[in-house]
Amino acid sequence: MKKIEAIIRRSKFDEVREALHDADIQWFSYWDITGTGKEREDMVVRGQFFESSYIQRRMLSIVVRDQNLDKTLKTIIDIAWSGELGDGKIFVSNTNESYRILNGQSGPESLY
């Protein structure tokens, strides 16, 4: 099993969510995050212009079976890509165990 952590633009979230569901990735968690990087975001607040290095993004956390890794990554990259600085990052790590709380099922079968 693999854990995918994807940091994407908020504006791309709905498209990525729909594409993941279409790719049969039915469950993941997400939250709003703030980060800093090379990209700068210009903001206008009450008529005042501000340059901010703090960028609003959304982070997705997805655990998939090994055979679903490539299609999940391809889906995220294809849909979240805009070709501009600040498209995001994806991190993949191994997940050794998972358990379904409902029935105590463990291993890759507990994911679905």
PDB file of C-alpha atoms in Angstrom:
ATOM      1  CA  MET A   1       0.000   0.000   0.000  1.00  0.00           C
ATOM      2  CA  LYS A   2       1.111   3.557  -0.687  1.00  0.00           C
ATOM      3  CA  LYS A   3       0.210   6.857   0.923  1.00  0.00           C
ATOM      4  CA  ILE A   4      -0.024   9.807  -1.444  1.00  0.00           C
ATOM      5  CA  GLU A   5       0.108  13.344  -0.095  1.00  0.00           C
ATOM      6  CA  ALA A   6      -0.678  15.852  -2.822  1.00  0.00           C
ATOM      7  CA  ILE A   7      -0.532  19.618  -2.386  1.00  0.00           C
ATOM      8  CA  ILE A   8      -2.535  21.319  -5.126  1.00  0.00           C
ATOM      9  CA  ARG A   9      -4.058  24.681  -5.979  1.00  0.00           C
ATOM     10  CA  ARG A  10      -7.435  25.214  -4.303  1.00  0.00           C
ATOM     11  CA  SER A  11      -8.855  26.224  -7.673  1.00  0.00           C
ATOM     12  CA  LYS A  12      -8.086  22.744  -9.049  1.00  0.00           C
ATOM     13  CA  PHE A  13      -9.541  20.769  -6.133  1.00  0.00           C
ATOM     14  CA  ASP A  14     -13.052  20.143  -7.489  1.00  0.00           C
ATOM     15  CA  GLU A  15     -11.679  18.942 -10.825  1.00  0.00           C
ATOM     16  CA  VAL A  16      -9.153  16.644  -9.108  1.00  0.00           C
ATOM     17  CA  ARG A  17     -11.829  15.261  -6.759  1.00  0.00           C
ATOM     18  CA  GLU A  18     -14.147  14.436  -9.650  1.00  0.00           C
ATOM     19  CA  ALA A  19     -11.324  12.867 -11.674  1.00  0.00           C
ATOM     20  CA  LEU A  20     -10.271  10.702  -8.714  1.00  0.00           C
ATOM     21  CA  HIS A  21     -13.842   9.489  -8.280  1.00  0.00           C
ATOM     22  CA  ASP A  22     -13.987   8.732 -12.016  1.00  0.00           C
ATOM     23  CA  ALA A  23     -10.734   6.758 -11.624  1.00  0.00           C
ATOM     24  CA  ASP A  24     -12.430   4.706  -8.869  1.00  0.00           C
ATOM     25  CA  ILE A  25     -10.536   6.311  -5.984  1.00  0.00           C
ATOM     26  CA  GLN A  26     -13.546   6.776  -3.753  1.00  0.00           C
ATOM     27  CA  TRP A  27     -12.100   7.860  -0.438  1.00  0.00           C
ATOM     28  CA  PHE A  28      -9.484  10.361   0.637  1.00  0.00           C
ATOM     29  CA  SER A  29      -9.126  13.123   3.175  1.00  0.00           C
ATOM     30  CA  TYR A  30      -8.170  16.724   2.532  1.00  0.00           C
ATOM     31  CA  TRP A  31      -7.611  19.974   4.334  1.00  0.00           C
ATOM     32  CA  ASP A  32      -6.680  23.567   3.630  1.00  0.00           C
ATOM     33  CA  ILE A  33      -3.043  24.443   4.196  1.00  0.00           C
ATOM     34  CA  THR A  34      -0.807  27.456   3.850  1.00  0.00           C
ATOM     35  CA  GLY A  35       2.714  27.169   2.531  1.00  0.00           C
ATOM     36  CA  THR A  36       5.545  29.234   1.249  1.00  0.00           C
ATOM     37  CA  GLY A  37       7.634  28.716  -1.848  1.00  0.00           C
ATOM     38  CA  LYS A  38       9.024  30.425  -4.939  1.00  0.00           C
ATOM     39  CA  GLU A  39       5.600  31.607  -6.086  1.00  0.00           C
ATOM     40  CA  ARG A  40       4.237  34.899  -4.786  1.00  0.00           C
ATOM     41  CA  GLU A  41       0.549  35.642  -4.562  1.00  0.00           C
ATOM     42  CA  ASP A  42      -0.715  39.197  -4.958  1.00  0.00           C
ATOM     43  CA  MET A  43      -3.679  40.196  -2.827  1.00  0.00           C
ATOM     44  CA  VAL A  44      -5.899  43.250  -2.611  1.00  0.00           C
ATOM     45  CA  VAL A  45      -7.457  43.828   0.807  1.00  0.00           C
ATOM     46  CA  ARG A  46      -9.688  46.872   1.363  1.00  0.00           C
ATOM     47  CA  GLY A  47      -8.151  48.575  -1.627  1.00  0.00           C
ATOM     48  CA  GLN A  48      -4.593  47.939  -0.428  1.00  0.00           C
ATOM     49  CA  PHE A  49      -2.202  45.889  -2.589  1.00  0.00           C
ATOM     50  CA  PHE A  50      -0.146  43.233  -0.773  1.00  0.00           C
ATOM     51  CA  GLU A  51       2.425  40.754  -2.002  1.00  0.00           C
ATOM     52  CA  SER A  52       2.330  37.553   0.014  1.00  0.00           C
ATOM     53  CA  SER A  53       4.698  34.625   0.083  1.00  0.00           C
ATOM     54  CA  TYR A  54       2.059  32.591   1.944  1.00  0.00           C
ATOM     55  CA  ILE A  55       0.135  30.563  -0.595  1.00  0.00           C
ATOM     56  CA  GLN A  56      -3.239  28.923   0.061  1.00  0.00           C
ATOM     57  CA  ARG A  57      -3.355  25.297  -1.075  1.00  0.00           C
ATOM     58  CA  ARG A  58      -5.288  22.119  -0.419  1.00  0.00           C
ATOM     59  CA  MET A  59      -3.618  18.900   0.722  1.00  0.00           C
ATOM     60  CA  LEU A  60      -5.018  15.505  -0.189  1.00  0.00           C
ATOM     61  CA  SER A  61      -4.102  12.363   1.722  1.00  0.00           C
ATOM     62  CA  ILE A  62      -4.852   9.137  -0.141  1.00  0.00           C
ATOM     63  CA  VAL A  63      -3.904   5.556   0.739  1.00  0.00           C
ATOM     64  CA  VAL A  64      -4.137   3.183  -2.226  1.00  0.00           C
ATOM     65  CA  ARG A  65      -3.334  -0.387  -3.074  1.00  0.00           C
ATOM     66  CA  ASP A  66      -0.063  -0.729  -4.974  1.00  0.00           C
ATOM     67  CA  GLN A  67      -1.878  -1.482  -8.237  1.00  0.00           C
ATOM     68  CA  ASN A  68      -3.777   1.845  -8.014  1.00  0.00           C
ATOM     69  CA  LEU A  69      -0.704   4.025  -7.450  1.00  0.00           C
ATOM     70  CA  ASP A  70       0.101   4.878 -11.074  1.00  0.00           C
ATOM     71  CA  LYS A  71      -3.459   5.757 -12.101  1.00  0.00           C
ATOM     72  CA  THR A  72      -3.916   7.893  -8.985  1.00  0.00           C
ATOM     73  CA  LEU A  73      -0.692   9.816  -9.617  1.00  0.00           C
ATOM     74  CA  LYS A  74      -1.485  10.256 -13.309  1.00  0.00           C
ATOM     75  CA  THR A  75      -4.957  11.558 -12.477  1.00  0.00           C
ATOM     76  CA  ILE A  76      -3.681  14.130  -9.996  1.00  0.00           C
ATOM     77  CA  ILE A  77      -0.833  15.306 -12.232  1.00  0.00           C
ATOM     78  CA  ASP A  78      -2.975  15.544 -15.377  1.00  0.00           C
ATOM     79  CA  ILE A  79      -5.803  17.478 -13.720  1.00  0.00           C
ATOM     80  CA  ALA A  80      -3.846  19.676 -11.259  1.00  0.00           C
ATOM     81  CA  TRP A  81      -1.311  20.796 -13.888  1.00  0.00           C
ATOM     82  CA  SER A  82      -1.588  24.383 -15.112  1.00  0.00           C
ATOM     83  CA  GLY A  83       1.962  24.764 -16.402  1.00  0.00           C
ATOM     84  CA  GLU A  84       2.714  27.607 -14.019  1.00  0.00           C
ATOM     85  CA  LEU A  85       4.914  27.896 -10.967  1.00  0.00           C
ATOM     86  CA  GLY A  86       2.997  26.780  -7.880  1.00  0.00           C
ATOM     87  CA  ASP A  87       1.112  23.793  -9.301  1.00  0.00           C
ATOM     88  CA  GLY A  88       2.031  21.800  -6.200  1.00  0.00           C
ATOM     89  CA  LYS A  89       3.881  18.732  -5.017  1.00  0.00           C
ATOM     90  CA  ILE A  90       3.161  15.035  -4.561  1.00  0.00           C
ATOM     91  CA  PHE A  91       4.836  12.823  -1.972  1.00  0.00           C
ATOM     92  CA  VAL A  92       4.546   9.022  -1.965  1.00  0.00           C
ATOM     93  CA  SER A  93       5.453   6.808   0.984  1.00  0.00           C
ATOM     94  CA  ASN A  94       4.956   3.201   1.983  1.00  0.00           C
ATOM     95  CA  THR A  95       2.108   2.278   4.300  1.00  0.00           C
ATOM     96  CA  ASN A  96       2.744  -0.935   6.173  1.00  0.00           C
ATOM     97  CA  GLU A  97      -0.630  -1.526   7.758  1.00  0.00           C
ATOM     98  CA  SER A  98      -4.219  -0.358   7.664  1.00  0.00           C
ATOM     99  CA  TYR A  99      -7.273  -1.385   9.646  1.00  0.00           C
ATOM    100  CA  ARG A 100     -10.976  -0.888   9.141  1.00  0.00           C
ATOM    101  CA  ILE A 101     -12.434   0.156  12.476  1.00  0.00           C
ATOM    102  CA  LEU A 102     -15.916  -1.159  11.636  1.00  0.00           C
ATOM    103  CA  ASN A 103     -14.940  -4.836  11.474  1.00  0.00           C
ATOM    104  CA  GLY A 104     -11.232  -5.039  12.338  1.00  0.00           C
ATOM    105  CA  GLN A 105     -10.304  -6.033   8.792  1.00  0.00           C
ATOM    106  CA  SER A 106      -6.642  -5.371   8.039  1.00  0.00           C
ATOM    107  CA  GLY A 107      -4.332  -5.061   5.069  1.00  0.00           C
ATOM    108  CA  PRO A 108      -5.092  -3.746   1.570  1.00  0.00           C
ATOM    109  CA  GLU A 109      -8.646  -5.160   1.715  1.00  0.00           C
ATOM    110  CA  SER A 110      -9.461  -2.738   4.548  1.00  0.00           C
ATOM    111  CA  LEU A 111      -9.126   0.216   2.157  1.00  0.00           C
ATOM    112  CA  TYR A 112     -12.334  -0.551   0.221  1.00  0.00           C
TER     113      TYR A 112
END
